[in-house]
CSV table of C-alpha atoms in Angstrom, one decimal:
chain,number,residue,atom,x,y,z
A,42,MET,CA,28.8,73.8,-84.5
A,43,HIS,CA,31.4,72.3,-87.0
A,44,LYS,CA,35.1,73.2,-86.7
A,45,ARG,CA,35.0,75.3,-89.9
A,46,ASP,CA,32.1,77.4,-88.5
A,47,PHE,CA,33.8,77.7,-85.1
A,48,LEU,CA,37.0,79.0,-86.7
A,49,LYS,CA,35.0,81.4,-88.9
A,50,SER,CA,33.2,82.8,-85.8
A,51,LEU,CA,36.6,83.4,-84.1
A,52,SER,CA,37.7,85.3,-87.2
A,53,LEU,CA,34.6,87.4,-87.3
A,54,ALA,CA,35.0,88.1,-83.6
A,55,GLY,CA,38.5,89.3,-84.2
A,56,ILE,CA,40.1,86.5,-82.2
A,57,SER,CA,43.1,84.9,-83.9
A,58,LEU,CA,44.3,81.4,-83.2
A,59,PRO,CA,45.8,80.2,-81.0
A,60,PHE,CA,42.5,81.0,-79.3
A,61,SER,CA,41.9,82.3,-75.8
A,62,GLY,CA,40.9,80.2,-72.9
A,63,LEU,CA,37.4,81.7,-73.2
A,64,ALA,CA,37.1,80.5,-76.8
A,65,LEU,CA,38.2,77.0,-75.8
A,66,GLU,CA,35.6,76.9,-73.0
A,67,GLN,CA,32.9,77.9,-75.5
A,68,TRP,CA,34.1,75.2,-77.9
A,69,VAL,CA,34.2,72.4,-75.3
A,70,SER,CA,30.7,73.4,-74.0
A,71,LYS,CA,29.3,72.3,-77.4
A,72,TYR,CA,30.2,68.7,-76.5
A,73,GLU,CA,29.0,68.5,-72.9
A,74,ALA,CA,26.4,65.8,-73.7
A,75,MET,CA,28.8,63.5,-75.4
A,76,SER,CA,30.4,60.7,-73.4
A,77,ALA,CA,34.1,60.7,-72.9
A,78,ASN,CA,34.6,57.5,-74.9
A,79,LYS,CA,32.6,58.8,-77.8
A,80,LEU,CA,34.4,62.2,-77.8
A,81,ALA,CA,37.7,60.4,-77.8
A,82,THR,CA,37.1,59.5,-81.5
A,83,GLU,CA,35.7,62.9,-82.5
A,84,GLU,CA,38.6,64.3,-84.6
A,85,ASP,CA,36.9,67.6,-85.2
A,86,PHE,CA,36.8,68.3,-81.5
A,87,TRP,CA,40.5,67.5,-80.9
A,88,SER,CA,41.7,69.3,-84.0
A,89,VAL,CA,40.4,72.5,-82.4
A,90,ILE,CA,42.3,71.6,-79.2
A,91,ARG,CA,45.4,71.1,-81.4
A,92,SER,CA,45.0,74.6,-82.8
A,93,GLY,CA,45.7,76.0,-79.3
A,94,TYR,CA,49.3,74.9,-79.7
A,95,VAL,CA,52.2,76.2,-81.8
A,96,LEU,CA,53.8,73.1,-83.2
A,97,LYS,CA,57.2,72.7,-84.8
A,98,PRO,CA,56.4,71.6,-88.4
A,99,ASP,CA,59.8,69.8,-89.0
A,100,TYR,CA,58.7,66.5,-87.4
A,101,ILE,CA,55.9,64.6,-85.7
A,102,ASN,CA,56.5,64.9,-81.9
A,103,LEU,CA,55.7,61.6,-80.2
A,104,GLU,CA,57.9,62.2,-77.2
A,105,ASN,CA,55.6,64.1,-74.9
A,106,GLY,CA,56.5,62.1,-71.8
A,107,TYR,CA,59.6,64.2,-71.0
A,108,TYR,CA,57.9,67.6,-71.1
A,109,ASN,CA,54.4,68.5,-72.4
A,110,PHE,CA,55.0,71.9,-73.8
A,111,LEU,CA,52.3,74.5,-73.1
A,112,PRO,CA,49.3,75.4,-75.1
A,113,GLN,CA,49.4,79.1,-76.1
A,114,ASN,CA,46.9,80.3,-73.5
A,115,ILE,CA,49.0,78.9,-70.6
A,116,LEU,CA,52.2,80.1,-72.2
A,117,GLU,CA,50.8,83.7,-72.5
A,118,ALA,CA,49.7,83.6,-68.9
A,119,TYR,CA,53.2,82.4,-67.9
A,120,ILE,CA,54.9,85.2,-69.9
A,121,GLN,CA,52.6,87.8,-68.3
A,122,ASN,CA,53.3,86.4,-64.8
A,123,ILE,CA,57.1,86.6,-65.5
A,124,ARG,CA,56.6,90.3,-66.6
A,125,GLU,CA,54.5,91.1,-63.5
A,126,VAL,CA,57.0,89.5,-61.0
A,127,ASN,CA,59.8,91.3,-62.8
A,128,LYS,CA,58.0,94.6,-62.6
A,129,GLN,CA,57.3,94.3,-58.9
A,130,GLY,CA,60.6,92.7,-57.9
A,131,ALA,CA,61.3,92.5,-54.2
A,132,PHE,CA,57.9,94.0,-53.4
A,133,TYR,CA,56.2,91.0,-54.9
A,134,MET,CA,58.5,88.5,-53.2
A,135,ARG,CA,58.2,90.0,-49.8
A,136,THR,CA,54.4,90.7,-49.8
A,137,VAL,CA,52.3,88.3,-51.8
A,138,GLN,CA,54.6,85.5,-53.0
A,139,GLY,CA,53.6,83.2,-50.1
A,140,GLU,CA,49.9,83.9,-50.3
A,141,ASN,CA,49.9,83.3,-54.1
A,142,LYS,CA,51.8,80.0,-53.7
A,143,LYS,CA,49.3,78.9,-51.0
A,144,LYS,CA,46.4,79.5,-53.4
A,145,SER,CA,48.2,77.3,-56.0
A,146,VAL,CA,48.7,74.6,-53.4
A,147,GLU,CA,45.0,74.7,-52.5
A,148,GLN,CA,43.9,74.3,-56.1
A,149,LEU,CA,46.4,71.4,-56.6
A,150,ALA,CA,45.2,69.7,-53.4
A,151,ALA,CA,41.6,70.0,-54.6
A,152,LEU,CA,42.6,68.5,-57.9
A,153,ALA,CA,44.4,65.7,-56.1
A,154,GLY,CA,41.6,65.1,-53.6
A,155,CYS,CA,43.7,65.7,-50.5
A,156,SER,CA,44.2,68.3,-47.9
A,157,ALA,CA,46.3,71.3,-48.6
A,158,GLU,CA,48.1,70.5,-45.4
A,159,GLU,CA,49.4,67.3,-47.0
A,160,LEU,CA,50.8,68.8,-50.2
A,161,ILE,CA,53.7,71.0,-51.3
A,162,ILE,CA,55.0,72.3,-54.6
A,163,THR,CA,58.4,71.0,-55.5
A,164,ARG,CA,60.5,71.4,-58.7
A,165,ASN,CA,59.8,67.9,-60.1
A,166,THR,CA,59.1,64.3,-59.3
A,167,THR,CA,62.8,63.5,-58.6
A,168,GLU,CA,63.0,66.2,-55.9
A,169,SER,CA,59.6,65.0,-54.5
A,170,LEU,CA,60.5,61.3,-54.2
A,171,ASP,CA,64.2,61.9,-53.3
A,172,THR,CA,63.1,64.1,-50.4
A,173,ILE,CA,61.4,61.0,-49.0
A,174,ILE,CA,64.0,58.5,-49.9
A,175,GLY,CA,66.8,60.6,-48.5
A,176,GLY,CA,64.9,61.9,-45.5
A,177,PHE,CA,63.4,58.6,-44.4
A,178,PRO,CA,64.5,57.6,-40.9
A,179,TRP,CA,66.7,54.7,-42.0
A,180,GLN,CA,68.6,52.4,-39.7
A,181,ALA,CA,71.5,50.1,-40.9
A,182,GLY,CA,70.1,46.9,-42.2
A,183,ASP,CA,66.6,48.3,-43.1
A,184,GLU,CA,65.3,47.1,-46.5
A,185,ALA,CA,63.7,49.0,-49.4
A,186,VAL,CA,61.8,47.4,-52.3
A,187,MET,CA,61.7,48.9,-55.8
A,188,ALA,CA,61.6,47.7,-59.4
A,189,TYR,CA,64.1,47.6,-62.3
A,190,GLN,CA,61.5,49.4,-64.3
A,191,ASP,CA,61.5,52.4,-61.9
A,192,TYR,CA,62.9,55.8,-62.9
A,193,GLY,CA,66.7,56.0,-62.8
A,194,ALA,CA,67.0,59.1,-60.6
A,195,MET,CA,65.1,57.4,-57.8
A,196,LEU,CA,67.1,54.2,-58.1
A,197,ASP,CA,70.2,56.4,-57.9
A,198,MET,CA,68.9,57.8,-54.6
A,199,PHE,CA,68.3,54.4,-53.2
A,200,ARG,CA,71.8,53.5,-54.1
A,201,LEU,CA,73.0,56.6,-52.2
A,202,VAL,CA,71.1,55.7,-49.0
A,203,ALA,CA,72.5,52.2,-49.2
A,204,ILE,CA,76.0,53.6,-49.1
A,205,ARG,CA,75.1,56.3,-46.5
A,206,HIS,CA,72.9,54.4,-44.1
A,207,GLY,CA,73.5,50.7,-44.8
A,208,VAL,CA,70.1,50.2,-46.4
A,209,VAL,CA,69.6,46.9,-48.4
A,210,ASN,CA,67.8,47.5,-51.7
A,211,LYS,CA,65.6,44.6,-53.0
A,212,MET,CA,65.0,44.9,-56.7
A,213,VAL,CA,62.0,43.2,-58.4
A,214,SER,CA,61.0,43.0,-62.1
A,215,VAL,CA,57.5,43.9,-63.3
A,216,PRO,CA,56.2,41.7,-66.1
A,217,ASN,CA,55.4,43.6,-69.3
A,218,ASN,CA,52.2,41.7,-70.0
A,219,PRO,CA,50.8,40.6,-66.6
A,220,GLN,CA,47.8,38.3,-66.5
A,221,SER,CA,46.2,39.9,-63.4
A,222,ASP,CA,46.7,42.5,-60.7
A,223,GLU,CA,47.5,39.7,-58.2
A,224,GLU,CA,50.5,38.6,-60.3
A,225,ILE,CA,52.0,42.1,-59.9
A,226,VAL,CA,51.1,42.4,-56.2
A,227,GLN,CA,52.8,39.1,-55.6
A,228,VAL,CA,56.0,40.2,-57.2
A,229,TYR,CA,56.3,42.9,-54.6
A,230,ALA,CA,55.0,40.8,-51.8
A,231,ASN,CA,57.7,38.2,-52.4
A,232,ALA,CA,60.4,40.8,-51.8
A,233,ILE,CA,59.1,42.0,-48.4
A,234,THR,CA,60.7,40.7,-45.2
A,235,PRO,CA,60.4,41.8,-41.6
A,236,LYS,CA,63.2,44.3,-42.3
A,237,THR,CA,61.4,46.1,-45.1
A,238,LYS,CA,60.5,49.7,-44.3
A,239,LEU,CA,59.7,51.4,-47.6
A,240,LEU,CA,58.4,50.2,-51.0
A,241,MET,CA,58.4,52.4,-54.1
A,242,VAL,CA,56.1,51.8,-57.0
A,243,CYS,CA,55.3,53.6,-60.2
A,244,HIS,CA,51.7,54.6,-60.8
A,245,VAL,CA,52.5,54.5,-64.6
A,246,ILE,CA,55.8,53.0,-65.6
A,247,ASN,CA,57.6,55.7,-67.5
A,248,ILE,CA,59.4,53.4,-70.0
A,249,THR,CA,56.4,51.2,-70.9
A,250,GLY,CA,53.2,53.1,-70.0
A,251,GLN,CA,51.9,50.2,-67.9
A,252,VAL,CA,49.4,51.4,-65.2
A,253,MET,CA,50.1,49.6,-61.9
A,254,PRO,CA,47.5,48.4,-59.4
A,255,VAL,CA,48.7,50.9,-56.8
A,256,GLN,CA,45.9,50.5,-54.3
A,257,LYS,CA,46.3,46.8,-54.1
A,258,ILE,CA,50.0,47.0,-53.7
A,259,CYS,CA,49.6,49.6,-50.9
A,260,ASP,CA,47.1,47.5,-49.1
A,261,MET,CA,49.4,44.5,-49.3
A,262,ALA,CA,52.4,46.5,-48.1
A,263,HIS,CA,50.5,48.1,-45.2
A,264,SER,CA,49.3,44.6,-44.1
A,265,LYS,CA,53.0,43.8,-43.6
A,266,GLY,CA,53.9,47.2,-41.9
A,267,VAL,CA,55.6,48.7,-44.9
A,268,GLN,CA,55.1,52.3,-46.1
A,269,VAL,CA,54.6,53.0,-49.8
A,270,LEU,CA,56.1,55.8,-52.0
A,271,VAL,CA,54.4,56.3,-55.4
A,272,ASP,CA,56.0,57.7,-58.5
A,273,GLY,CA,53.1,59.5,-60.2
A,274,ALA,CA,55.1,61.5,-62.8
A,275,HIS,CA,53.1,60.1,-65.7
A,276,ALA,CA,49.7,59.7,-63.9
A,277,PHE,CA,48.9,63.1,-62.5
A,278,ALA,CA,46.6,64.9,-65.0
A,279,GLN,CA,46.8,62.0,-67.4
A,280,LEU,CA,44.7,59.5,-65.4
A,281,ASN,CA,41.5,60.5,-63.6
A,282,PHE,CA,42.0,59.6,-59.9
A,283,LYS,CA,42.4,61.1,-56.4
A,284,ILE,CA,45.5,60.4,-54.4
A,285,PRO,CA,43.8,59.2,-51.1
A,286,ASP,CA,42.0,56.5,-53.1
A,287,LEU,CA,45.4,54.9,-53.8
A,288,HIS,CA,46.0,54.4,-50.0
A,289,CYS,CA,49.6,55.4,-50.4
A,290,ASP,CA,51.8,57.2,-47.8
A,291,TYR,CA,53.7,59.4,-50.2
A,292,TYR,CA,53.0,60.6,-53.8
A,293,GLY,CA,55.3,62.6,-56.1
A,294,ALA,CA,54.6,64.0,-59.6
A,295,SER,CA,55.8,66.5,-62.1
A,296,LEU,CA,53.4,69.2,-63.2
A,297,HIS,CA,55.3,70.1,-66.4
A,298,LYS,CA,54.3,66.7,-67.8
A,299,TRP,CA,50.6,66.0,-68.1
A,300,LEU,CA,49.2,69.2,-66.4
A,301,SER,CA,51.2,71.4,-68.9
A,302,VAL,CA,52.6,73.7,-66.2
A,303,PRO,CA,55.9,75.5,-67.2
A,304,LEU,CA,59.1,73.7,-66.5
A,305,GLY,CA,60.1,73.5,-62.8
A,306,ALA,CA,57.1,72.4,-60.9
A,307,GLY,CA,56.1,69.2,-59.1
A,308,ILE,CA,54.1,68.1,-56.1
A,309,LEU,CA,54.8,66.0,-53.1
A,310,TYR,CA,51.9,64.5,-51.1
A,311,VAL,CA,52.7,63.2,-47.6
A,312,LYS,CA,50.1,61.6,-45.4
A,313,LYS,CA,49.6,63.9,-42.5
A,314,ASP,CA,50.7,61.6,-39.7
A,315,LEU,CA,54.0,61.0,-41.5
A,316,ILE,CA,55.1,64.6,-42.2
A,317,HIS,CA,57.3,64.8,-39.1
A,318,GLN,CA,58.8,61.4,-39.5
A,319,ASN,CA,60.9,62.4,-42.4
A,320,TRP,CA,64.0,64.6,-42.4
A,321,PRO,CA,63.8,67.7,-44.7
A,322,LEU,CA,66.3,68.2,-47.5
A,323,LEU,CA,67.0,71.7,-46.4
A,324,GLY,CA,66.8,73.1,-42.9
A,325,PRO,CA,63.3,74.7,-42.3
A,326,SER,CA,63.0,78.3,-41.2
A,327,GLU,CA,61.4,79.2,-37.9
A,328,GLY,CA,57.7,78.4,-38.1
A,329,GLU,CA,58.1,76.0,-41.0
A,330,GLU,CA,58.9,73.0,-38.8
A,331,LYS,CA,55.3,72.9,-37.5
A,332,SER,CA,53.8,71.8,-40.9
A,333,ILE,CA,54.5,70.2,-44.2
A,334,ALA,CA,56.4,73.4,-45.0
A,335,ARG,CA,59.3,71.8,-43.1
A,336,LEU,CA,59.8,69.6,-46.2
A,337,ASN,CA,59.5,72.5,-48.6
A,338,HIS,CA,62.2,75.1,-47.7
A,339,THR,CA,63.3,76.2,-51.2
A,340,GLY,CA,65.0,79.6,-51.0
A,341,THR,CA,64.5,82.1,-53.8
A,342,HIS,CA,63.1,80.4,-56.9
A,343,PRO,CA,61.2,81.3,-60.2
A,344,VAL,CA,57.8,82.1,-58.6
A,345,ALA,CA,56.1,82.9,-61.9
A,346,THR,CA,55.9,79.1,-62.5
A,347,ASP,CA,54.0,78.7,-59.2
A,348,ILE,CA,51.4,81.3,-60.1
A,349,THR,CA,50.8,79.8,-63.6
A,350,ILE,CA,49.6,76.5,-62.0
A,351,PRO,CA,46.0,77.7,-61.6
A,352,PHE,CA,45.9,78.6,-65.4
A,353,ALA,CA,47.0,75.0,-66.2
A,354,ILE,CA,44.5,73.5,-63.9
A,355,GLN,CA,41.7,75.6,-65.5
A,356,HIS,CA,42.8,74.4,-68.9
A,357,TYR,CA,42.8,70.8,-67.8
A,358,GLN,CA,39.4,71.1,-66.2
A,359,MET,CA,37.9,72.7,-69.3
A,360,ILE,CA,38.9,69.8,-71.4
A,361,GLY,CA,37.9,67.4,-68.6
A,362,ALA,CA,39.9,64.7,-66.8
A,363,GLU,CA,37.7,61.9,-68.0
A,364,ARG,CA,37.8,63.2,-71.6
A,365,LYS,CA,41.5,63.6,-71.6
A,366,GLU,CA,42.2,60.2,-70.2
A,367,ALA,CA,39.8,58.6,-72.8
A,368,ARG,CA,41.4,60.4,-75.7
A,369,LEU,CA,45.0,59.5,-74.7
A,370,LYS,CA,44.1,55.8,-74.2
A,371,TYR,CA,42.3,55.8,-77.6
A,372,LEU,CA,45.4,57.2,-79.3
A,373,GLN,CA,47.6,54.6,-77.8
A,374,GLN,CA,45.2,51.8,-78.6
A,375,TYR,CA,44.8,53.1,-82.2
A,376,TRP,CA,48.4,52.5,-83.2
A,377,THR,CA,49.4,49.6,-80.9
A,378,THR,CA,46.4,47.5,-82.0
A,379,GLN,CA,47.6,47.7,-85.5
A,380,VAL,CA,51.3,47.1,-85.0
A,381,ARG,CA,50.9,44.1,-82.7
A,382,LYS,CA,50.1,41.9,-85.6
A,383,PHE,CA,53.2,43.0,-87.6
A,384,PRO,CA,56.0,40.4,-87.8
A,385,ASN,CA,59.2,41.3,-85.9
A,386,VAL,CA,57.5,44.1,-83.9
A,387,ILE,CA,57.8,43.8,-80.1
A,388,LEU,CA,55.3,45.7,-77.8
A,389,ASN,CA,56.7,46.2,-74.3
A,390,THR,CA,53.3,47.4,-73.1
A,391,PRO,CA,50.3,45.4,-71.9
A,392,GLU,CA,47.7,44.6,-74.5
A,393,ASP,CA,44.8,45.0,-71.9
A,394,PRO,CA,43.6,48.6,-72.4
A,395,ASP,CA,42.8,48.8,-68.7
A,396,ARG,CA,46.5,48.5,-67.9
A,397,CYS,CA,47.6,51.2,-70.4
A,398,SER,CA,48.0,54.9,-70.6
A,399,ALA,CA,49.0,57.2,-73.4
A,400,ILE,CA,52.6,55.8,-73.4
A,401,ALA,CA,53.6,52.6,-75.1
A,402,ASN,CA,57.0,51.1,-76.0
A,403,VAL,CA,57.8,49.4,-79.3
A,404,GLY,CA,60.8,47.6,-80.6
A,405,ILE,CA,61.8,45.8,-83.8
A,406,LYS,CA,63.7,42.5,-83.8
A,407,GLY,CA,67.3,43.0,-84.9
A,408,MET,CA,67.3,46.8,-84.3
A,409,LYS,CA,68.8,48.4,-81.3
A,410,PRO,CA,66.6,51.0,-79.7
A,411,ALA,CA,68.9,53.8,-80.8
A,412,GLU,CA,68.9,52.6,-84.3
A,413,LEU,CA,65.1,52.5,-84.3
A,414,GLU,CA,64.9,56.1,-82.9
A,415,ALA,CA,67.4,57.3,-85.6
A,416,ALA,CA,65.5,55.6,-88.4
A,417,LEU,CA,62.1,57.0,-87.3
A,418,MET,CA,63.5,60.5,-87.3
A,419,SER,CA,65.8,60.4,-90.3
A,420,LYS,CA,63.5,58.5,-92.7
A,421,TYR,CA,60.0,59.4,-91.4
A,422,LYS,CA,60.5,62.7,-89.4
A,423,ILE,CA,59.0,61.1,-86.3
A,424,TYR,CA,60.6,62.1,-83.0
A,425,THR,CA,60.7,59.5,-80.2
A,426,VAL,CA,63.1,58.4,-77.5
A,427,ALA,CA,65.1,55.2,-77.3
A,428,ILE,CA,64.8,53.1,-74.1
A,429,ASP,CA,67.5,50.5,-73.7
A,430,ARG,CA,67.1,48.9,-70.3
A,431,PRO,CA,67.9,45.2,-70.6
A,432,ALA,CA,67.7,44.7,-66.8
A,433,ALA,CA,64.1,46.0,-67.0
A,434,GLN,CA,63.4,43.8,-70.0
A,435,VAL,CA,62.5,46.9,-72.0
A,436,GLN,CA,64.3,47.7,-75.3
A,437,GLY,CA,62.5,49.9,-77.8
A,438,CYS,CA,61.3,53.4,-78.4
A,439,ARG,CA,58.8,55.1,-76.1
A,440,ILE,CA,55.9,56.5,-78.0
A,441,THR,CA,54.0,59.3,-76.2
A,442,PRO,CA,51.2,61.2,-78.0
A,443,ASN,CA,49.4,64.1,-76.5
A,444,VAL,CA,45.9,65.7,-76.9
A,445,TYR,CA,47.1,67.6,-80.0
A,446,THR,CA,48.3,64.4,-81.7
A,447,THR,CA,46.3,63.5,-84.8
A,448,ILE,CA,45.2,60.1,-86.3
A,449,GLN,CA,47.2,61.0,-89.4
A,450,GLU,CA,50.4,61.4,-87.4
A,451,LEU,CA,49.8,58.0,-85.8
A,452,ASP,CA,49.1,56.5,-89.2
A,453,ALA,CA,52.6,57.8,-90.3
A,454,LEU,CA,54.1,55.9,-87.3
A,455,VAL,CA,52.2,52.7,-88.1
A,456,ASN,CA,53.4,52.9,-91.7
A,457,ALA,CA,57.0,53.6,-90.6
A,458,LEU,CA,57.0,50.6,-88.3
A,459,LYS,CA,55.5,48.4,-90.9
A,460,ASN,CA,58.2,49.4,-93.4
A,461,LEU,CA,61.0,49.0,-90.9
């Protein structure tokens, strides 16, 4: 079925776009036999996925790394959940709130490939990782290893525990264009001493899009008696993987990024035998101290977000994890391959497609990142975000497409960079 025929059939059926989850499922089923890599280039397929979003026409949005706004079927489910919780009020909160959250956790754990006893819903990646960084059983003189390319909020937390507990922070720098996994692993290995207790690493570096060899880093660190905390903010529901396969001890991610859950939801995975090692952020209630719930005392919070998570998972699984990853990598490679040969253009992202995600970072010689961001928006109506991190050797604009991004929009970016 061609897209035109599909849209016509929706009209005849009385279904208006943005279409329902059922209509999306019917559309996706037409492509079941096609490989993920082949489907990544099928613009007809992805244009229908795009029609499930309400997009602002004023500019091309290439800053989906902060918050992936919701397709309409998830947004409508979220609004309905808000209405239902509001209608039931305290009755909902006192009767089925906990049961419904547990169901969401179980579905998230199945998606992550771990036990529901090892996973909690948090508000975001920062809360997840800072819970571990702040609650780790530090002793004065202990060492922690992290990279200049890591997310600022977590680096802030490491600075805080250095002041509070006397922890020594060892900073490393990840090369933007590594020649091998071993080169990266060795960067971290060189920073480890007998005093090192915890190593933090990004699964996907948020400012460059580089995919890190997490399993190899974890295995190396464990061989030296060091635990590993992974920042998965830009990997969960973008890359197709299972958390236990990474061999990490802790994993945090935001669900409002690549899973398209409403704002205010994240996950924290803690290996079961380490749950009681870490101090909770807030004092657990009676009974919570016996499980991972001890790290998840939240008080009253917007529960409609929690119960919208299964809708987002359903949407993600309908598209398909392998298909989504292939499409996002294709989009990144489509534009970066073209601009790499332009004079004065700097790519702060690996050329090797196996080391890449949807995200890439581009700069222009002689232009500050803020100037490039402003020029792209004012002259070409392309929205991006400037990254100016000299210590991390990254100065440019982060470009982050999503599944609704078209080739024509990326052509506009390529043309703008060529002109600039």
